[in-house]
């Protein structure tokens, strides 16, 4: 135990636990971890899936660059060390949501096997459902939703995943989807069918 931790007295045995929260919400919490290239469709699918889940009565929370990097992680950049710290914090936040019975939909490029392993280890193997949002680089680059590929090609952004930084494909994801081959609605149905038993109380 480090010096800092010596004075921390966990209250986990005194507060309502995950089971209590899940019973209250009548659902089981999980972390849906969307990984893939920029522009592959992580946010689009997460947003559409969240709407479907809400219609079916599930309470969810989306975590993505917009609400994490502009808030709790606004002191982090894109060095290796900062990318790791970014994912560590996101995984820890997801764990708090798990304890609250809430299903999170996390969309982060999370480009390396190592970084996804870090998230999985923090969250716990049983609660971490990796969804590999796959589309060829050419398709993502053509979509160029945020104009980032153009900037990366011009050298205005360094270490951009897919251009001058690697994306390591998911070897054994819970689900892999191809967003260049099926529609958003089809993919949402596919994911929903595969997760519904895991999140239903
Ligand atoms: P990411 O979050 O992975 O960076 P976005 O969801 O922001 O990607 O962008 C994906 C883009 O691709 C959006 O403009 C979306 O409308 C488009 N798109 C086209 N077909 C699909 C599909 N089947 N699934 C997801 N996105 C798609």
Coordinates of C-alpha atoms and ligand atoms in Angstrom, one line a residue:
X1 CA 0.0 0.0 0.0
X2 CA 1.4 3.4 -0.9
X3 CA 1.6 6.2 1.7
X4 CA -1.3 8.0 0.0
X5 CA -3.6 5.0 0.3
X6 CA -2.9 4.4 4.0
X7 CA -5.4 7.1 5.1
X8 CA -8.2 5.9 2.8
X9 CA -10.9 3.9 4.5
X10 CA -13.1 2.3 1.9
X11 CA -16.8 2.5 2.5
X12 CA -17.8 -0.3 0.2
X13 CA -19.2 -2.4 3.0
X14 CA -21.5 0.4 4.2
X15 CA -23.0 1.8 1.0
X16 CA -25.6 0.2 -1.3
X17 CA -23.8 -2.1 -3.7
X18 CA -24.1 -3.0 -7.4
X19 CA -26.7 -5.7 -6.8
X20 CA -28.9 -3.2 -5.0
X21 CA -28.6 -0.7 -7.9
X22 CA -29.2 -3.4 -10.5
X23 CA -32.3 -4.6 -8.7
X24 CA -33.6 -1.0 -8.4
X25 CA -33.0 -0.4 -12.2
X26 CA -34.1 -3.9 -13.2
X27 CA -31.1 -4.3 -15.5
X28 CA -27.5 -5.6 -15.4
X29 CA -24.7 -3.2 -16.0
X30 CA -22.0 -3.8 -18.6
X31 CA -19.4 -1.7 -20.4
X32 CA -19.7 -1.8 -24.2
X33 CA -16.3 -0.8 -25.4
X34 CA -16.3 0.4 -29.0
X35 CA -12.9 0.4 -30.6
X36 CA -11.9 1.3 -34.2
X37 CA -10.4 3.9 -36.4
X38 CA -11.5 7.5 -36.3
X39 CA -14.5 7.7 -38.6
X40 CA -15.2 4.0 -38.4
X41 CA -18.6 4.7 -36.8
X42 CA -18.1 4.2 -33.1
X43 CA -20.1 7.3 -32.0
X44 CA -22.8 6.8 -34.7
X45 CA -23.5 3.3 -33.6
X46 CA -23.2 4.1 -29.8
X47 CA -25.7 7.0 -30.2
X48 CA -28.2 4.8 -32.2
X49 CA -27.8 1.9 -29.8
X50 CA -28.3 4.1 -26.8
X51 CA -31.7 5.3 -28.3
X52 CA -32.7 1.7 -28.9
X53 CA -31.7 0.7 -25.4
X54 CA -33.7 3.5 -23.9
X55 CA -36.8 2.5 -25.8
X56 CA -36.4 -0.9 -24.3
X57 CA -36.1 0.5 -20.8
X58 CA -32.4 0.4 -20.1
X59 CA -30.5 3.3 -18.4
X60 CA -27.2 4.0 -20.2
X61 CA -24.4 6.5 -20.3
X62 CA -22.2 7.4 -23.3
X63 CA -18.6 8.1 -22.6
X64 CA -16.6 9.5 -25.5
X65 CA -13.9 12.0 -26.4
X66 CA -16.4 14.9 -26.3
X67 CA -17.5 14.4 -22.7
X68 CA -14.3 13.0 -21.3
X69 CA -11.4 14.8 -23.0
X70 CA -13.2 18.2 -22.5
X71 CA -13.9 17.5 -18.9
X72 CA -12.1 15.2 -16.4
X73 CA -9.3 14.5 -18.9
X74 CA -8.8 18.1 -20.2
X75 CA -5.2 18.1 -18.9
X76 CA -4.2 15.1 -21.1
X77 CA -2.7 15.2 -24.5
X78 CA -1.8 12.4 -27.0
X79 CA 1.6 11.3 -25.8
X80 CA 1.8 7.5 -25.0
X81 CA 1.7 8.3 -21.3
X82 CA -1.3 10.6 -21.6
X83 CA -3.2 8.1 -23.9
X84 CA -2.7 5.5 -21.2
X85 CA -3.8 7.8 -18.4
X86 CA -6.8 8.8 -20.6
X87 CA -7.9 5.2 -20.9
X88 CA -7.1 4.3 -17.2
X89 CA -9.4 7.1 -16.0
X90 CA -12.2 6.2 -18.5
X91 CA -12.0 2.6 -17.3
X92 CA -12.2 3.7 -13.6
X93 CA -15.2 5.9 -14.4
X94 CA -16.9 3.0 -16.2
X95 CA -16.4 0.9 -13.1
X96 CA -18.2 3.5 -11.0
X97 CA -21.1 3.4 -13.5
X98 CA -21.0 -0.5 -13.3
X99 CA -21.4 -0.2 -9.5
X100 CA -24.3 2.2 -10.1
X101 CA -26.0 -0.4 -12.3
X102 CA -25.7 1.7 -15.5
X103 CA -24.7 0.4 -18.9
X104 CA -22.0 2.5 -20.5
X105 CA -21.2 2.8 -24.2
X106 CA -17.6 3.9 -24.5
X107 CA -16.3 5.0 -27.9
X108 CA -12.6 5.5 -28.0
X109 CA -10.1 4.6 -30.7
X110 CA -8.1 2.7 -28.1
X111 CA -5.7 1.6 -30.9
X112 CA -3.5 -1.0 -29.2
X113 CA -4.2 -4.4 -27.7
X114 CA -2.2 -3.3 -24.7
X115 CA -4.4 -0.3 -24.0
X116 CA -7.6 -2.3 -24.4
X117 CA -6.1 -4.9 -22.1
X118 CA -5.5 -2.2 -19.5
X119 CA -9.2 -1.1 -19.7
X120 CA -10.4 -4.8 -19.6
X121 CA -8.2 -5.4 -16.5
X122 CA -9.6 -2.4 -14.6
X123 CA -13.2 -3.1 -15.6
X124 CA -13.1 -6.9 -15.2
X125 CA -13.3 -9.4 -18.0
X126 CA -16.9 -10.3 -17.4
X127 CA -18.1 -6.8 -17.7
X128 CA -16.0 -5.6 -20.6
X129 CA -17.7 -6.3 -23.9
X130 CA -15.4 -5.2 -26.8
X131 CA -17.1 -4.2 -30.0
X132 CA -14.7 -3.8 -32.9
X133 CA -16.1 -1.2 -35.3
X134 CA -14.4 -2.1 -38.4
X135 CA -14.3 -0.2 -41.7
X136 CA -11.3 0.0 -44.1
X137 CA -9.0 2.9 -43.7
X138 CA -9.9 4.2 -47.2
X139 CA -13.6 4.3 -46.2
X140 CA -12.8 6.1 -42.9
X141 CA -10.5 8.5 -44.7
X142 CA -13.1 9.2 -47.4
X143 CA -15.8 9.9 -44.7
X144 CA -13.3 12.2 -42.9
X145 CA -16.1 13.3 -40.5
X146 CA -13.9 15.8 -38.6
X147 CA -11.4 16.6 -41.3
X148 CA -8.6 15.0 -39.3
X149 CA -7.4 12.6 -41.9
X150 CA -6.7 15.5 -44.3
X151 CA -4.8 17.3 -41.6
X152 CA -2.8 14.1 -40.7
X153 CA -1.9 13.6 -44.4
X154 CA -0.6 17.1 -44.6
X155 CA 1.4 16.5 -41.4
X156 CA -0.5 18.9 -39.4
X157 CA -1.4 16.2 -36.9
X158 CA 1.3 13.7 -35.8
X159 CA 0.8 10.1 -34.6
X160 CA -2.7 9.9 -36.1
X161 CA -4.0 6.4 -35.9
X162 CA -4.2 4.7 -39.3
X163 CA -1.8 7.2 -40.9
X164 CA 1.4 7.4 -38.9
X165 CA 0.4 5.5 -35.8
X166 CA -0.8 1.8 -35.8
X167 CA -4.2 0.4 -35.2
X168 CA -3.9 -3.1 -33.8
X169 CA -7.0 -5.1 -34.8
X170 CA -9.1 -6.8 -32.1
X171 CA -8.2 -10.5 -32.2
X172 CA -11.1 -11.7 -30.2
X173 CA -13.8 -9.1 -29.8
X174 CA -17.2 -9.9 -28.3
X175 CA -18.7 -8.5 -31.6
X176 CA -17.1 -7.3 -34.8
X177 CA -19.2 -5.1 -37.1
X178 CA -18.4 -3.8 -40.6
X179 CA -19.9 -0.4 -41.0
X180 CA -19.1 -0.3 -44.7
X181 CA -21.2 -3.4 -45.4
X182 CA -24.4 -2.9 -43.2
X183 CA -26.6 0.0 -42.2
X184 CA -26.6 1.6 -38.8
X185 CA -30.0 0.1 -38.1
X186 CA -28.9 -3.4 -39.0
X187 CA -25.8 -3.1 -36.9
X188 CA -27.8 -1.8 -33.9
X189 CA -30.2 -4.7 -34.1
X190 CA -27.2 -7.1 -34.4
X191 CA -25.5 -5.7 -31.3
X192 CA -28.8 -5.5 -29.3
X193 CA -29.6 -9.2 -30.1
X194 CA -26.1 -10.2 -28.8
X195 CA -26.2 -8.2 -25.5
X196 CA -29.9 -8.3 -24.5
X197 CA -29.5 -11.5 -22.4
X198 CA -26.5 -10.1 -20.6
X199 CA -28.1 -6.8 -19.6
X200 CA -31.6 -8.1 -18.8
X201 CA -32.4 -8.6 -15.2
Ligands
LIG1 P1 -16.0 7.5 -34.9 O1 -16.8 7.8 -33.7 O2 -15.6 6.1 -35.1 O3 -14.9 8.5 -35.1 P2 -18.3 8.6 -36.3 O4 -19.4 7.9 -35.8 O5 -18.0 10.0 -35.8 O6 -16.9 7.7 -36.2 O7 -18.4 8.8 -37.9 C1 -18.8 7.8 -38.8 C2 -19.3 8.3 -40.0 O8 -19.7 7.3 -40.9 C3 -20.6 9.1 -39.8 O9 -20.6 10.3 -40.6 C4 -21.7 8.1 -40.2 O10 -22.9 8.8 -40.6 C5 -21.0 7.4 -41.3 N1 -21.6 6.0 -41.6 C6 -22.0 5.6 -42.8 N2 -22.4 4.3 -42.7 C7 -22.3 4.0 -41.4 C8 -22.6 2.8 -40.7 N3 -23.1 1.7 -41.2 N4 -22.3 2.7 -39.3 C9 -21.7 3.8 -38.7 N5 -21.4 5.0 -39.3 C10 -21.7 5.1 -40.7

